[in-house]
Amino acid sequence: MNKMPKLTMTIGRDYIESNGSRTEVDEIFVRESNGKEYLIIKIGNKEDAIEIVDENTLQQDMGMMKIKFKRV
């Protein structure tokens, strides 16, 4: 099984930058639901949620797989 390539992501106050590509966002905030915290990234009327596992780990459920982001 091949390993996925390492990707980088920077979360700013009003942007997300991934591997040199910057996306401006309307809002980034934390929401609690069912005892879990989620980082919410809002662009227009669309919201994407990434679970906050701990202070150094985010996890995004993609259906058949999950992507973990670790702070470096």
Short mmCIF file of N, CA and C in Angstrom, two decimals:
data_model
loop_
_atom_site.label_atom_id
_atom_site.label_comp_id
_atom_site.label_asym_id
_atom_site.label_seq_id
_atom_site.Cartn_x
_atom_site.Cartn_y
_atom_site.Cartn_z
N MET A 1 0.84 -1.18 0.00
CA MET A 1 0.00 0.00 0.00
C MET A 1 0.89 1.25 0.00
N ASN A 2 0.63 2.16 -0.89
CA ASN A 2 1.41 3.39 -0.98
C ASN A 2 0.95 4.38 0.07
N LYS A 3 1.89 5.13 0.61
CA LYS A 3 1.56 6.18 1.56
C LYS A 3 1.07 7.41 0.82
N MET A 4 0.15 8.11 1.45
CA MET A 4 -0.32 9.38 0.89
C MET A 4 0.80 10.40 1.00
N PRO A 5 0.88 11.33 0.06
CA PRO A 5 1.91 12.37 0.17
C PRO A 5 1.63 13.28 1.36
N LYS A 6 2.68 13.85 1.94
CA LYS A 6 2.50 14.78 3.04
C LYS A 6 2.03 16.12 2.49
N LEU A 7 0.97 16.61 3.07
CA LEU A 7 0.42 17.90 2.68
C LEU A 7 0.54 18.85 3.85
N THR A 8 0.65 20.13 3.57
CA THR A 8 0.69 21.12 4.63
C THR A 8 -0.55 22.00 4.54
N MET A 9 -0.99 22.48 5.69
CA MET A 9 -2.14 23.37 5.74
C MET A 9 -1.89 24.41 6.82
N THR A 10 -2.12 25.67 6.47
CA THR A 10 -2.02 26.77 7.43
C THR A 10 -3.40 27.39 7.55
N ILE A 11 -3.85 27.56 8.80
CA ILE A 11 -5.15 28.17 9.04
C ILE A 11 -4.90 29.55 9.63
N GLY A 12 -5.34 30.58 8.92
CA GLY A 12 -5.21 31.96 9.39
C GLY A 12 -6.56 32.47 9.87
N ARG A 13 -6.62 33.75 10.19
CA ARG A 13 -7.88 34.34 10.66
C ARG A 13 -8.97 34.31 9.60
N ASP A 14 -8.59 34.54 8.35
CA ASP A 14 -9.58 34.60 7.27
C ASP A 14 -9.12 33.88 6.01
N TYR A 15 -8.27 32.87 6.19
CA TYR A 15 -7.80 32.10 5.04
C TYR A 15 -7.34 30.71 5.45
N ILE A 16 -7.30 29.83 4.46
CA ILE A 16 -6.70 28.50 4.58
C ILE A 16 -5.67 28.43 3.46
N GLU A 17 -4.46 28.00 3.79
CA GLU A 17 -3.42 27.86 2.78
C GLU A 17 -2.96 26.41 2.79
N SER A 18 -2.99 25.79 1.62
CA SER A 18 -2.58 24.40 1.50
C SER A 18 -1.64 24.25 0.32
N ASN A 19 -0.40 23.85 0.62
CA ASN A 19 0.63 23.63 -0.41
C ASN A 19 0.74 24.80 -1.38
N GLY A 20 0.77 26.01 -0.84
CA GLY A 20 1.00 27.20 -1.64
C GLY A 20 -0.25 27.83 -2.23
N SER A 21 -1.39 27.20 -2.10
CA SER A 21 -2.65 27.75 -2.63
C SER A 21 -3.47 28.32 -1.47
N ARG A 22 -3.79 29.61 -1.55
CA ARG A 22 -4.52 30.28 -0.48
C ARG A 22 -5.97 30.48 -0.87
N THR A 23 -6.88 30.15 0.06
CA THR A 23 -8.31 30.35 -0.12
C THR A 23 -8.80 31.29 0.96
N GLU A 24 -9.38 32.41 0.55
CA GLU A 24 -9.97 33.35 1.50
C GLU A 24 -11.30 32.78 1.98
N VAL A 25 -11.58 32.91 3.27
CA VAL A 25 -12.83 32.41 3.84
C VAL A 25 -13.55 33.55 4.55
N ASP A 26 -14.86 33.38 4.72
CA ASP A 26 -15.65 34.40 5.40
C ASP A 26 -15.48 34.35 6.91
N GLU A 27 -15.36 33.13 7.43
CA GLU A 27 -15.31 32.98 8.88
C GLU A 27 -14.71 31.63 9.25
N ILE A 28 -13.95 31.60 10.34
CA ILE A 28 -13.44 30.36 10.92
C ILE A 28 -13.76 30.43 12.41
N PHE A 29 -14.47 29.41 12.91
CA PHE A 29 -14.86 29.43 14.32
C PHE A 29 -15.03 28.00 14.83
N VAL A 30 -15.21 27.85 16.14
CA VAL A 30 -15.40 26.54 16.76
C VAL A 30 -16.86 26.39 17.15
N ARG A 31 -17.40 25.21 16.87
CA ARG A 31 -18.78 24.88 17.24
C ARG A 31 -18.77 23.56 18.00
N GLU A 32 -19.57 23.47 19.05
CA GLU A 32 -19.70 22.22 19.80
C GLU A 32 -20.99 21.53 19.41
N SER A 33 -20.91 20.21 19.20
CA SER A 33 -22.08 19.42 18.85
C SER A 33 -21.90 18.01 19.37
N ASN A 34 -22.89 17.51 20.10
CA ASN A 34 -22.86 16.15 20.65
C ASN A 34 -21.59 15.85 21.44
N GLY A 35 -21.13 16.82 22.22
CA GLY A 35 -19.96 16.62 23.07
C GLY A 35 -18.63 16.71 22.36
N LYS A 36 -18.63 17.03 21.07
CA LYS A 36 -17.39 17.17 20.31
C LYS A 36 -17.27 18.61 19.81
N GLU A 37 -16.02 19.05 19.59
CA GLU A 37 -15.78 20.38 19.04
C GLU A 37 -15.34 20.25 17.59
N TYR A 38 -15.80 21.20 16.78
CA TYR A 38 -15.48 21.21 15.36
C TYR A 38 -14.97 22.58 14.96
N LEU A 39 -13.97 22.60 14.11
CA LEU A 39 -13.51 23.83 13.49
C LEU A 39 -14.38 24.01 12.25
N ILE A 40 -15.10 25.12 12.20
CA ILE A 40 -16.02 25.39 11.10
C ILE A 40 -15.38 26.42 10.18
N ILE A 41 -15.32 26.10 8.90
CA ILE A 41 -14.77 26.99 7.89
C ILE A 41 -15.93 27.38 6.98
N LYS A 42 -16.28 28.67 6.99
CA LYS A 42 -17.44 29.14 6.26
C LYS A 42 -17.01 29.99 5.07
N ILE A 43 -17.52 29.60 3.89
CA ILE A 43 -17.32 30.37 2.66
C ILE A 43 -18.70 30.56 2.05
N GLY A 44 -19.19 31.80 2.05
CA GLY A 44 -20.56 32.05 1.57
C GLY A 44 -21.55 31.33 2.46
N ASN A 45 -22.46 30.56 1.86
CA ASN A 45 -23.45 29.80 2.62
C ASN A 45 -22.98 28.39 2.96
N LYS A 46 -21.77 28.02 2.53
CA LYS A 46 -21.25 26.67 2.74
C LYS A 46 -20.37 26.61 3.98
N GLU A 47 -20.59 25.58 4.80
CA GLU A 47 -19.75 25.35 5.98
C GLU A 47 -19.11 23.97 5.88
N ASP A 48 -17.81 23.91 6.13
CA ASP A 48 -17.09 22.64 6.24
C ASP A 48 -16.68 22.47 7.69
N ALA A 49 -16.86 21.27 8.22
CA ALA A 49 -16.54 20.98 9.61
C ALA A 49 -15.38 20.00 9.69
N ILE A 50 -14.41 20.33 10.55
CA ILE A 50 -13.28 19.45 10.82
C ILE A 50 -13.26 19.21 12.33
N GLU A 51 -13.32 17.95 12.74
CA GLU A 51 -13.35 17.62 14.16
C GLU A 51 -12.04 17.99 14.84
N ILE A 52 -12.14 18.60 16.01
CA ILE A 52 -10.98 18.92 16.83
C ILE A 52 -10.79 17.73 17.78
N VAL A 53 -9.77 16.93 17.52
CA VAL A 53 -9.49 15.73 18.33
C VAL A 53 -8.81 16.14 19.63
N ASP A 54 -7.77 16.96 19.52
CA ASP A 54 -7.09 17.54 20.68
C ASP A 54 -6.42 18.82 20.21
N GLU A 55 -5.62 19.45 21.07
CA GLU A 55 -5.05 20.76 20.71
C GLU A 55 -4.04 20.69 19.57
N ASN A 56 -3.62 19.50 19.20
CA ASN A 56 -2.64 19.35 18.11
C ASN A 56 -3.16 18.55 16.91
N THR A 57 -4.42 18.11 16.96
CA THR A 57 -4.93 17.22 15.92
C THR A 57 -6.33 17.62 15.46
N LEU A 58 -6.49 17.71 14.14
CA LEU A 58 -7.80 17.87 13.51
C LEU A 58 -8.05 16.62 12.68
N GLN A 59 -9.33 16.24 12.54
CA GLN A 59 -9.65 15.05 11.76
C GLN A 59 -10.88 15.34 10.90
N GLN A 60 -10.77 15.08 9.60
CA GLN A 60 -11.88 15.31 8.68
C GLN A 60 -12.38 13.97 8.16
N ASP A 61 -13.67 13.71 8.35
CA ASP A 61 -14.28 12.47 7.88
C ASP A 61 -14.67 12.65 6.42
N MET A 62 -14.12 11.80 5.56
CA MET A 62 -14.38 11.89 4.12
C MET A 62 -15.22 10.69 3.64
N GLY A 63 -16.03 10.14 4.52
CA GLY A 63 -16.85 8.98 4.14
C GLY A 63 -16.09 7.69 4.34
N MET A 64 -15.44 7.20 3.30
CA MET A 64 -14.72 5.93 3.39
C MET A 64 -13.33 6.08 4.00
N MET A 65 -12.91 7.31 4.25
CA MET A 65 -11.60 7.53 4.87
C MET A 65 -11.64 8.77 5.75
N LYS A 66 -10.66 8.87 6.62
CA LYS A 66 -10.51 10.04 7.47
C LYS A 66 -9.13 10.62 7.24
N ILE A 67 -9.06 11.94 7.25
CA ILE A 67 -7.78 12.63 7.10
C ILE A 67 -7.45 13.28 8.43
N LYS A 68 -6.24 13.02 8.95
CA LYS A 68 -5.79 13.64 10.20
C LYS A 68 -4.77 14.71 9.87
N PHE A 69 -4.94 15.86 10.52
CA PHE A 69 -3.99 16.96 10.40
C PHE A 69 -3.31 17.12 11.75
N LYS A 70 -1.98 17.06 11.77
CA LYS A 70 -1.19 17.21 12.99
C LYS A 70 -0.45 18.54 12.97
N ARG A 71 -0.45 19.23 14.11
CA ARG A 71 0.30 20.48 14.24
C ARG A 71 1.79 20.17 14.25
N VAL A 72 2.55 20.96 13.52
CA VAL A 72 4.01 20.78 13.51
C VAL A 72 4.69 22.00 14.08
#
